[in-house]
């Protein structure tokens, strides 16, 4: 997912360097619980000197990818969620003394985001009217940040804070990473669970296979719409609440899927299951980023890249045997419900990882203990803007889809790979039933090579990440540095489809077409891992919105392919149906290589603004 600029923790011993005791920050001690047992009502906070010693300047950095999406434009203290201070309190007056005001921030952001246009206009000494208007609007945008009470004190993590997820023991963070990745596997498994027994749907409700396929597509469509609910819930109440509510509803709604008396009820409930389960797909990457600093986050995010692609492959493997041996559709959903219920209970014990919510709760506790109503987070001080939240979650992703060709091309490739995975689920039944007479149980086993390839790619991403870390030690990173995995993986996805088409012959042993899954699984995970990071670095200032665009387009493709894959293989034949997809995949190999060479120029020419990591001055 995202790569955040790391902020070094301030050593608690550094306070001894201050000569003036009035400027020396002191660790906050709650009222009534000081070391001498005396009642306290005053607290020490950070000073201009202490903040400057930590590297803070008048120019605010781009907000963290996981920062609240409601006040990113006017945040004067975006470091609040990543910085640790000795006192845990930073006054607004101190920030304003450094030069942090909304006017300064607006000018900084305008300079960063319009750097390309300003350079071109300075060549001939002119400025466009649009640019002048932007500058006027930036200078006039005083909004509520300039009106912040200087007596307000922003809450931060204290040095070596045990409540900061970055400071949790490494084994704890990796344990939570594995659990959350399993949660993604769980919901992805649910989307394809019925693909291992579509004939049970047809038999129970007396419908054709085309209608039965909708039970897969509708849940995937739900994946694209659910983030509109769970992303704001996460911003306001935390990831733990979002997981608990959504997974609880997902578990419960498997019941009507199992016992629905008609096909309409099944379809509605499958769609709702997708909406509820989508919290794992849109939030787990952020949860992992909450726990790891940018220098070590890449390896943990690799597990998240693996999970949504490995999970669907498990569904037909398990449920192929259930459907063939029992011919019971309801049993498929009872097993899915059990899996979801177990993960719901386990994830409920993971503590909150989202820094803005952790600090918001800490601020409420401090207000109660000290009686100081002006202790708060910046999100609380500015207030939650519903309009900005809707813009971040709905309007901006659609705007990006309409105005960002580079993002569209990248998302198209991610969408293609995700769609091809679901195409395999419906192509294999045609290929292996016609050639070898296999039923759903053995057809499900043919998907195991995809899992093998995905696991191999998971290990390979660690090497890709090590290469990236070596590179950024020598120079400033660019988004195109993230494309190594896609350049390696893209040929494998195409090779898999060429193999599948070429080996679709009766005289070829089943190992031939099944082996194509190894190459596809390997390429699939590498491509997704690489392009996901590329999107984040290209749109670092609005990474959440760019990723929402990706989720929407990816889910749309994953829902569409099952609707025509079976008919395509029947009409075109086993060879040419696979080769048609192979031609498309082969053409897409050029994308990561082309972006590697010309990506920066294309982004500057085709994008309305430079949102990337390049726009952030070192």
CSV table of C-alpha atoms in Angstrom, one decimal, residues 128-540:
chain,number,residue,atom,x,y,z
A,128,UNK,CA,-1.9,32.4,-16.8
A,129,UNK,CA,-5.1,33.8,-15.4
A,130,UNK,CA,-5.9,30.4,-14.1
A,131,UNK,CA,-2.7,30.3,-12.1
A,132,UNK,CA,-3.3,33.8,-10.8
A,133,UNK,CA,-6.7,32.8,-9.6
A,134,UNK,CA,-5.3,29.7,-7.9
A,135,UNK,CA,-2.8,31.9,-6.1
A,136,UNK,CA,-5.6,34.3,-5.0
A,137,UNK,CA,-7.8,31.5,-3.8
A,138,UNK,CA,-4.9,30.0,-1.9
A,139,UNK,CA,-4.1,33.3,-0.2
A,140,UNK,CA,-7.8,33.9,0.5
A,141,UNK,CA,-8.4,30.5,1.9
A,142,UNK,CA,-8.1,31.5,5.5
A,143,UNK,CA,-10.9,29.1,6.6
A,144,UNK,CA,-11.1,27.8,10.2
A,145,UNK,CA,-7.4,27.0,10.6
A,146,UNK,CA,-6.3,30.6,10.8
A,147,UNK,CA,-9.0,31.0,13.5
A,148,UNK,CA,-7.8,28.2,15.6
A,149,UNK,CA,-7.5,29.2,19.3
A,150,UNK,CA,-3.8,29.5,20.0
A,151,UNK,CA,-4.4,28.0,23.4
A,152,UNK,CA,-5.4,24.7,21.8
A,153,UNK,CA,-2.9,21.9,22.4
A,154,UNK,CA,-2.6,19.1,19.8
A,155,UNK,CA,-2.1,15.6,21.2
A,156,UNK,CA,0.8,13.4,19.9
A,157,UNK,CA,2.3,10.1,20.9
A,158,UNK,CA,5.0,10.5,23.5
A,159,UNK,CA,8.6,9.2,23.0
A,160,UNK,CA,8.6,5.4,22.8
A,161,UNK,CA,4.9,5.4,23.4
A,162,UNK,CA,3.6,1.8,24.0
A,163,UNK,CA,0.3,2.8,22.5
A,164,UNK,CA,1.9,3.8,19.2
A,165,UNK,CA,1.4,0.7,16.9
A,166,UNK,CA,4.9,1.3,15.5
A,167,UNK,CA,6.3,0.6,18.9
A,168,UNK,CA,4.5,-2.7,19.5
A,169,UNK,CA,6.8,-5.8,19.6
A,170,UNK,CA,7.8,-7.0,16.2
A,171,UNK,CA,6.3,-10.4,16.7
A,172,UNK,CA,3.0,-8.8,17.7
A,173,UNK,CA,2.9,-6.7,14.6
A,174,UNK,CA,3.7,-9.6,12.3
A,175,UNK,CA,1.1,-11.8,14.1
A,176,UNK,CA,-1.6,-9.1,13.5
A,177,UNK,CA,-0.4,-8.8,9.8
A,178,UNK,CA,-0.9,-12.5,9.3
A,179,UNK,CA,-4.3,-12.5,10.9
A,180,UNK,CA,-5.5,-9.5,8.9
A,181,UNK,CA,-4.2,-11.1,5.7
A,182,UNK,CA,-6.2,-14.2,6.6
A,183,UNK,CA,-9.2,-11.9,7.0
A,184,UNK,CA,-8.7,-10.8,3.4
A,185,UNK,CA,-8.3,-14.4,2.3
A,186,UNK,CA,-11.6,-15.1,4.1
A,187,UNK,CA,-13.7,-12.5,2.3
A,188,UNK,CA,-12.0,-13.3,-1.1
A,189,UNK,CA,-12.8,-17.0,-0.5
A,190,UNK,CA,-16.4,-16.0,0.1
A,191,UNK,CA,-16.7,-14.3,-3.2
A,192,UNK,CA,-15.7,-17.5,-5.1
A,193,UNK,CA,-17.0,-20.1,-2.7
A,194,UNK,CA,-20.1,-20.9,-4.8
A,195,UNK,CA,-18.0,-21.1,-8.0
A,196,UNK,CA,-17.1,-24.6,-6.8
A,197,UNK,CA,-20.7,-25.7,-7.0
A,198,UNK,CA,-22.8,-23.5,-9.3
A,199,UNK,CA,-24.8,-26.5,-10.4
A,200,UNK,CA,-26.2,-26.7,-6.9
A,201,UNK,CA,-27.7,-23.2,-7.4
A,202,UNK,CA,-29.2,-24.3,-10.7
A,203,UNK,CA,-30.7,-27.4,-9.2
A,204,UNK,CA,-32.2,-25.8,-6.2
A,205,UNK,CA,-33.8,-22.8,-7.9
A,206,UNK,CA,-34.2,-24.3,-11.4
A,207,UNK,CA,-32.3,-21.6,-13.2
A,208,UNK,CA,-29.7,-21.7,-15.9
A,209,UNK,CA,-26.0,-21.4,-15.4
A,210,UNK,CA,-26.0,-17.8,-16.6
A,211,UNK,CA,-28.2,-16.8,-13.7
A,212,UNK,CA,-26.2,-19.0,-11.2
A,213,UNK,CA,-23.0,-17.1,-12.2
A,214,UNK,CA,-24.6,-13.9,-10.8
A,215,UNK,CA,-24.1,-15.2,-7.3
A,216,UNK,CA,-20.4,-14.7,-7.8
A,217,UNK,CA,-20.6,-11.4,-9.8
A,218,UNK,CA,-22.9,-9.7,-7.4
A,219,UNK,CA,-20.7,-10.2,-4.4
A,220,UNK,CA,-17.7,-8.8,-6.3
A,221,UNK,CA,-19.8,-5.8,-7.3
A,222,UNK,CA,-20.5,-5.3,-3.6
A,223,UNK,CA,-16.8,-5.1,-3.0
A,224,UNK,CA,-16.7,-1.9,-5.2
A,225,UNK,CA,-19.4,-0.1,-3.3
A,226,UNK,CA,-18.7,-1.2,0.3
A,227,UNK,CA,-15.7,1.1,0.7
A,228,UNK,CA,-18.0,4.1,0.4
A,229,UNK,CA,-19.4,3.0,3.8
A,230,UNK,CA,-16.4,1.5,5.6
A,231,UNK,CA,-13.7,4.1,4.8
A,232,UNK,CA,-15.7,7.0,6.5
A,233,UNK,CA,-16.5,4.7,9.4
A,234,UNK,CA,-12.9,3.9,9.8
A,235,UNK,CA,-11.9,7.6,9.7
A,236,UNK,CA,-14.5,8.5,12.3
A,237,UNK,CA,-14.6,5.5,14.7
A,238,UNK,CA,-11.5,3.5,13.9
A,239,UNK,CA,-10.6,0.3,12.1
A,240,UNK,CA,-11.6,-2.0,14.9
A,241,UNK,CA,-15.2,-0.7,14.9
A,242,UNK,CA,-15.4,-1.0,11.1
A,243,UNK,CA,-14.1,-4.6,11.2
A,244,UNK,CA,-16.3,-5.7,14.0
A,245,UNK,CA,-19.6,-4.3,12.6
A,246,UNK,CA,-18.9,-5.2,8.9
A,247,UNK,CA,-17.7,-8.7,9.6
A,248,UNK,CA,-20.5,-9.4,12.0
A,249,UNK,CA,-23.0,-8.4,9.3
A,250,UNK,CA,-21.2,-10.4,6.7
A,251,UNK,CA,-21.3,-13.5,9.0
A,252,UNK,CA,-25.0,-13.1,9.7
A,253,UNK,CA,-26.0,-12.5,6.0
A,254,UNK,CA,-24.6,-15.9,5.1
A,255,UNK,CA,-27.6,-17.4,6.8
A,256,UNK,CA,-30.2,-16.1,4.3
A,257,UNK,CA,-27.8,-17.1,1.5
A,258,UNK,CA,-28.0,-20.7,2.8
A,259,UNK,CA,-31.8,-20.8,3.4
A,260,UNK,CA,-33.2,-18.3,0.8
A,261,UNK,CA,-36.4,-19.8,-0.6
A,262,UNK,CA,-35.9,-18.1,-4.0
A,263,UNK,CA,-33.1,-17.0,-6.3
A,264,UNK,CA,-33.9,-13.3,-5.8
A,265,UNK,CA,-33.2,-13.6,-2.1
A,266,UNK,CA,-29.9,-15.3,-2.7
A,267,UNK,CA,-28.8,-12.6,-5.2
A,268,UNK,CA,-29.7,-9.7,-2.8
A,269,UNK,CA,-27.9,-11.3,0.1
A,270,UNK,CA,-24.8,-12.1,-1.9
A,271,UNK,CA,-24.6,-8.5,-2.9
A,272,UNK,CA,-25.0,-7.4,0.7
A,273,UNK,CA,-22.3,-9.9,1.7
A,274,UNK,CA,-20.0,-8.2,-0.7
A,275,UNK,CA,-20.8,-4.7,0.7
A,276,UNK,CA,-20.2,-5.9,4.3
A,277,UNK,CA,-17.1,-8.0,3.6
A,278,UNK,CA,-15.4,-5.2,1.6
A,279,UNK,CA,-14.1,-3.6,4.8
A,280,UNK,CA,-11.2,-6.1,4.7
A,281,UNK,CA,-10.3,-5.3,1.2
A,282,UNK,CA,-10.3,-1.5,1.7
A,283,UNK,CA,-8.9,-1.3,5.3
A,284,UNK,CA,-6.4,-4.1,5.9
A,285,UNK,CA,-3.7,-2.4,3.8
A,286,UNK,CA,-4.1,0.7,6.0
A,287,UNK,CA,-4.1,-1.4,9.2
A,288,UNK,CA,-0.8,-2.9,8.2
A,289,UNK,CA,0.6,0.5,7.3
A,290,UNK,CA,-0.5,1.7,10.8
A,291,UNK,CA,1.9,-0.8,12.4
A,292,UNK,CA,5.0,-0.5,10.3
A,293,UNK,CA,7.2,2.5,9.5
A,294,UNK,CA,7.8,3.1,5.8
A,295,UNK,CA,11.3,1.5,5.9
A,296,UNK,CA,9.9,-1.9,6.8
A,297,UNK,CA,6.3,-1.7,5.6
A,298,UNK,CA,6.9,-3.1,2.1
A,299,UNK,CA,7.4,-6.7,3.2
A,300,UNK,CA,4.2,-6.7,5.4
A,301,UNK,CA,2.2,-5.1,2.6
A,302,UNK,CA,3.3,-8.0,0.3
A,303,UNK,CA,1.1,-10.3,2.4
A,304,UNK,CA,-1.9,-8.0,1.7
A,305,UNK,CA,-1.0,-8.1,-2.0
A,306,UNK,CA,-1.0,-11.9,-1.9
A,307,UNK,CA,-4.3,-12.4,0.0
A,308,UNK,CA,-7.0,-11.0,-2.3
A,309,UNK,CA,-5.7,-13.1,-5.2
A,310,UNK,CA,-5.0,-16.3,-3.3
A,311,UNK,CA,-8.3,-16.3,-1.4
A,312,UNK,CA,-10.6,-16.7,-4.4
A,313,UNK,CA,-8.6,-19.7,-5.6
A,314,UNK,CA,-9.2,-21.5,-2.3
A,315,UNK,CA,-13.0,-21.3,-2.7
A,316,UNK,CA,-13.5,-23.7,-5.6
A,317,UNK,CA,-10.9,-26.1,-4.1
A,318,UNK,CA,-12.8,-26.6,-0.9
A,319,UNK,CA,-16.3,-26.3,-2.2
A,320,UNK,CA,-15.8,-28.5,-5.3
A,321,UNK,CA,-15.7,-31.5,-2.9
A,322,UNK,CA,-18.6,-30.3,-0.8
A,323,UNK,CA,-20.9,-29.8,-3.8
A,324,UNK,CA,-20.0,-33.1,-5.6
A,325,UNK,CA,-20.3,-35.2,-2.5
A,326,UNK,CA,-23.4,-33.6,-0.9
A,327,UNK,CA,-25.1,-31.6,-3.8
A,328,UNK,CA,-26.1,-29.1,-1.1
A,329,UNK,CA,-25.8,-25.5,-1.8
A,330,UNK,CA,-26.6,-24.5,1.8
A,331,UNK,CA,-23.6,-26.4,3.1
A,332,UNK,CA,-21.3,-24.3,1.0
A,333,UNK,CA,-22.6,-21.2,2.7
A,334,UNK,CA,-22.6,-22.7,6.2
A,335,UNK,CA,-18.9,-23.5,5.8
A,336,UNK,CA,-18.3,-19.9,4.5
A,337,UNK,CA,-20.2,-18.6,7.5
A,338,UNK,CA,-18.1,-20.6,9.9
A,339,UNK,CA,-14.9,-19.3,8.3
A,340,UNK,CA,-16.2,-15.7,8.5
A,341,UNK,CA,-17.4,-16.2,12.1
A,342,UNK,CA,-14.0,-17.5,13.3
A,343,UNK,CA,-12.2,-14.6,11.6
A,344,UNK,CA,-14.7,-12.1,13.1
A,345,UNK,CA,-14.0,-13.3,16.6
A,346,UNK,CA,-10.2,-13.4,16.1
A,347,UNK,CA,-10.0,-9.9,14.5
A,348,UNK,CA,-12.2,-8.5,17.3
A,349,UNK,CA,-9.3,-9.0,19.7
A,350,UNK,CA,-6.8,-6.9,17.6
A,351,UNK,CA,-6.5,-3.5,19.3
A,352,UNK,CA,-7.1,-0.2,17.4
A,353,UNK,CA,-4.2,0.6,15.0
A,354,UNK,CA,-5.4,3.8,13.5
A,355,UNK,CA,-3.4,6.7,15.0
A,356,UNK,CA,-6.0,9.5,14.5
A,357,UNK,CA,-8.5,7.5,16.5
A,358,UNK,CA,-6.0,6.5,19.2
A,359,UNK,CA,-5.0,10.1,19.7
A,360,UNK,CA,-8.6,11.3,19.7
A,361,UNK,CA,-9.4,8.9,22.5
A,362,UNK,CA,-6.3,10.0,24.4
A,363,UNK,CA,-7.3,13.6,24.0
A,364,UNK,CA,-10.7,12.9,25.5
A,365,UNK,CA,-9.1,11.2,28.4
A,366,UNK,CA,-6.7,14.1,29.0
A,367,UNK,CA,-9.6,16.6,28.8
A,368,UNK,CA,-11.3,14.7,31.5
A,369,UNK,CA,-8.2,14.3,33.7
A,370,UNK,CA,-7.0,17.9,33.5
A,371,UNK,CA,-10.2,19.8,32.9
A,372,UNK,CA,-8.5,21.5,30.0
A,373,UNK,CA,-11.1,21.5,27.2
A,374,UNK,CA,-8.5,22.8,24.7
A,375,UNK,CA,-6.6,19.5,24.5
A,376,UNK,CA,-7.6,17.8,21.2
A,377,UNK,CA,-6.4,16.5,17.9
A,378,UNK,CA,-6.3,18.6,14.8
A,379,UNK,CA,-9.2,16.7,13.3
A,380,UNK,CA,-11.3,17.6,16.3
A,381,UNK,CA,-10.1,21.2,16.2
A,382,UNK,CA,-11.1,21.7,12.5
A,383,UNK,CA,-14.2,19.6,12.8
A,384,UNK,CA,-15.3,16.7,10.5
A,385,UNK,CA,-16.4,17.9,7.1
A,386,UNK,CA,-19.0,15.6,5.6
A,387,UNK,CA,-18.5,17.3,2.3
A,388,UNK,CA,-14.7,16.7,2.3
A,389,UNK,CA,-15.3,13.1,3.4
A,390,UNK,CA,-17.7,12.5,0.5
A,391,UNK,CA,-15.3,14.2,-1.8
A,392,UNK,CA,-12.4,11.9,-0.7
A,393,UNK,CA,-14.5,8.7,-0.8
A,394,UNK,CA,-16.7,9.3,-3.8
A,395,UNK,CA,-16.2,12.4,-5.9
A,396,UNK,CA,-12.4,12.4,-6.1
A,397,UNK,CA,-12.0,8.7,-7.1
A,398,UNK,CA,-14.5,9.3,-9.9
A,399,UNK,CA,-12.7,12.5,-10.9
A,400,UNK,CA,-9.4,10.7,-11.0
A,401,UNK,CA,-11.0,8.0,-13.2
A,402,UNK,CA,-12.2,10.7,-15.6
A,403,UNK,CA,-9.1,12.9,-15.7
A,404,UNK,CA,-6.0,10.7,-14.9
A,405,UNK,CA,-5.0,8.6,-17.9
A,406,UNK,CA,-1.9,7.2,-16.1
A,407,UNK,CA,-4.0,6.0,-13.2
A,408,UNK,CA,-6.6,4.6,-15.6
A,409,UNK,CA,-4.0,2.6,-17.5
A,410,UNK,CA,-2.5,1.3,-14.3
A,411,UNK,CA,-5.9,0.4,-12.9
A,412,UNK,CA,-6.8,-1.3,-16.2
A,413,UNK,CA,-3.9,-3.6,-15.8
A,414,UNK,CA,-4.8,-4.4,-12.2
A,415,UNK,CA,-8.4,-4.9,-13.3
A,416,UNK,CA,-7.3,-7.3,-16.1
A,417,UNK,CA,-5.2,-9.4,-13.8
A,418,UNK,CA,-8.0,-9.6,-11.2
A,419,UNK,CA,-10.5,-10.4,-13.9
A,420,UNK,CA,-8.3,-13.1,-15.4
A,421,UNK,CA,-8.3,-14.8,-12.0
A,422,UNK,CA,-12.1,-15.1,-12.0
A,423,UNK,CA,-11.9,-16.1,-15.7
A,424,UNK,CA,-9.8,-19.1,-14.7
A,425,UNK,CA,-12.6,-20.2,-12.3
A,426,UNK,CA,-15.0,-20.5,-15.2
A,427,UNK,CA,-12.6,-21.5,-17.9
A,428,UNK,CA,-11.3,-24.5,-16.0
A,429,UNK,CA,-14.7,-26.2,-15.7
A,430,UNK,CA,-15.1,-26.0,-19.5
A,431,UNK,CA,-11.5,-27.2,-20.3
A,432,UNK,CA,-11.2,-30.0,-17.7
A,433,UNK,CA,-14.7,-31.3,-18.1
A,434,UNK,CA,-14.6,-31.4,-21.9
A,435,UNK,CA,-11.1,-32.8,-22.1
A,436,UNK,CA,-10.9,-35.1,-19.1
A,437,UNK,CA,-14.5,-35.5,-17.8
A,438,UNK,CA,-13.6,-34.0,-14.4
A,439,UNK,CA,-16.3,-32.8,-12.0
A,440,UNK,CA,-16.1,-29.8,-9.7
A,441,UNK,CA,-14.0,-31.6,-7.1
A,442,UNK,CA,-11.1,-32.4,-9.4
A,443,UNK,CA,-11.5,-29.2,-11.2
A,444,UNK,CA,-11.0,-27.3,-8.0
A,445,UNK,CA,-7.7,-29.2,-7.4
A,446,UNK,CA,-6.5,-27.8,-10.7
A,447,UNK,CA,-6.4,-24.3,-9.1
A,448,UNK,CA,-3.7,-25.4,-6.6
A,449,UNK,CA,-0.9,-24.4,-9.0
A,450,UNK,CA,-2.2,-20.8,-8.9
A,451,UNK,CA,-1.7,-20.9,-5.2
A,452,UNK,CA,1.8,-22.3,-5.6
A,453,UNK,CA,2.7,-19.6,-8.0
A,454,UNK,CA,1.2,-16.9,-5.7
A,455,UNK,CA,3.3,-18.2,-2.7
A,456,UNK,CA,6.4,-18.2,-4.8
A,457,UNK,CA,5.7,-14.5,-5.8
A,458,UNK,CA,5.1,-13.6,-2.1
A,459,UNK,CA,8.7,-14.7,-1.4
A,460,UNK,CA,10.0,-12.9,-4.4
A,461,UNK,CA,8.4,-9.6,-3.3
A,462,UNK,CA,10.8,-9.6,-0.4
A,463,UNK,CA,13.7,-9.5,-2.9
A,464,UNK,CA,12.0,-6.7,-4.8
A,465,UNK,CA,11.6,-4.8,-1.6
A,466,UNK,CA,15.2,-5.2,-0.7
A,467,UNK,CA,16.2,-3.9,-4.1
A,468,UNK,CA,14.0,-0.8,-3.6
A,469,UNK,CA,15.5,-0.1,-0.2
A,470,UNK,CA,19.0,-0.3,-1.6
A,471,UNK,CA,18.1,2.1,-4.4
A,472,UNK,CA,16.6,4.8,-2.1
A,473,UNK,CA,19.8,4.9,-0.1
A,474,UNK,CA,21.6,6.2,-3.2
A,475,UNK,CA,19.0,8.7,-4.5
A,476,UNK,CA,15.6,10.1,-4.0
A,477,UNK,CA,12.8,7.6,-4.9
A,478,UNK,CA,10.5,8.1,-7.8
A,479,UNK,CA,7.2,6.3,-8.4
A,480,UNK,CA,8.8,4.4,-11.4
A,481,UNK,CA,11.1,2.7,-9.0
A,482,UNK,CA,8.2,0.7,-7.8
A,483,UNK,CA,7.7,-1.0,-11.2
A,484,UNK,CA,10.3,-3.7,-10.8
A,485,UNK,CA,7.8,-6.4,-9.7
A,486,UNK,CA,5.4,-5.6,-12.6
A,487,UNK,CA,8.2,-5.8,-15.2
A,488,UNK,CA,9.2,-9.2,-13.9
A,489,UNK,CA,5.7,-10.5,-13.4
A,490,UNK,CA,3.9,-9.2,-16.5
A,491,UNK,CA,5.5,-11.8,-19.0
A,492,UNK,CA,4.5,-14.7,-16.7
A,493,UNK,CA,0.7,-13.8,-16.8
A,494,UNK,CA,0.8,-13.8,-20.6
A,495,UNK,CA,2.9,-17.0,-20.8
A,496,UNK,CA,0.3,-18.7,-18.5
A,497,UNK,CA,-2.5,-18.0,-21.0
A,498,UNK,CA,-0.4,-19.1,-24.0
A,499,UNK,CA,0.4,-22.4,-22.2
A,500,UNK,CA,-3.3,-22.9,-21.3
A,501,UNK,CA,-4.4,-22.5,-24.9
A,502,UNK,CA,-1.6,-24.6,-26.4
A,503,UNK,CA,-2.1,-27.5,-24.0
A,504,UNK,CA,-5.9,-27.7,-24.3
A,505,UNK,CA,-5.8,-31.0,-26.1
A,506,UNK,CA,-7.1,-34.4,-25.1
A,507,UNK,CA,-3.8,-36.1,-25.8
A,508,UNK,CA,-2.0,-33.7,-23.4
A,509,UNK,CA,-2.0,-34.9,-19.8
A,510,UNK,CA,-3.9,-32.7,-17.3
A,511,UNK,CA,-0.6,-31.4,-16.0
A,512,UNK,CA,-0.2,-29.3,-19.1
A,513,UNK,CA,-3.1,-26.9,-18.7
A,514,UNK,CA,-2.9,-27.1,-14.9
A,515,UNK,CA,0.7,-26.0,-14.9
A,516,UNK,CA,-0.3,-22.7,-16.5
A,517,UNK,CA,-1.6,-21.7,-13.0
A,518,UNK,CA,1.9,-21.5,-11.6
A,519,UNK,CA,3.1,-18.9,-14.1
A,520,UNK,CA,-0.2,-17.0,-13.7
A,521,UNK,CA,-0.2,-17.0,-9.9
A,522,UNK,CA,3.5,-15.8,-9.9
A,523,UNK,CA,2.9,-13.0,-12.3
A,524,UNK,CA,-0.5,-12.0,-10.8
A,525,UNK,CA,0.8,-11.3,-7.3
A,526,UNK,CA,4.0,-9.5,-8.5
A,527,UNK,CA,2.0,-7.3,-10.8
A,528,UNK,CA,-0.5,-6.3,-8.1
A,529,UNK,CA,2.1,-5.7,-5.5
A,530,UNK,CA,4.1,-3.5,-7.8
A,531,UNK,CA,1.3,-1.5,-9.4
A,532,UNK,CA,-0.4,-0.9,-6.0
A,533,UNK,CA,2.8,0.7,-4.7
A,534,UNK,CA,3.1,2.6,-8.0
A,535,UNK,CA,-0.3,4.1,-7.6
A,536,UNK,CA,0.4,5.2,-4.0
A,537,UNK,CA,3.6,6.9,-5.0
A,538,UNK,CA,2.1,8.6,-8.1
A,539,UNK,CA,-0.8,10.0,-6.0
A,540,UNK,CA,0.7,10.2,-2.6
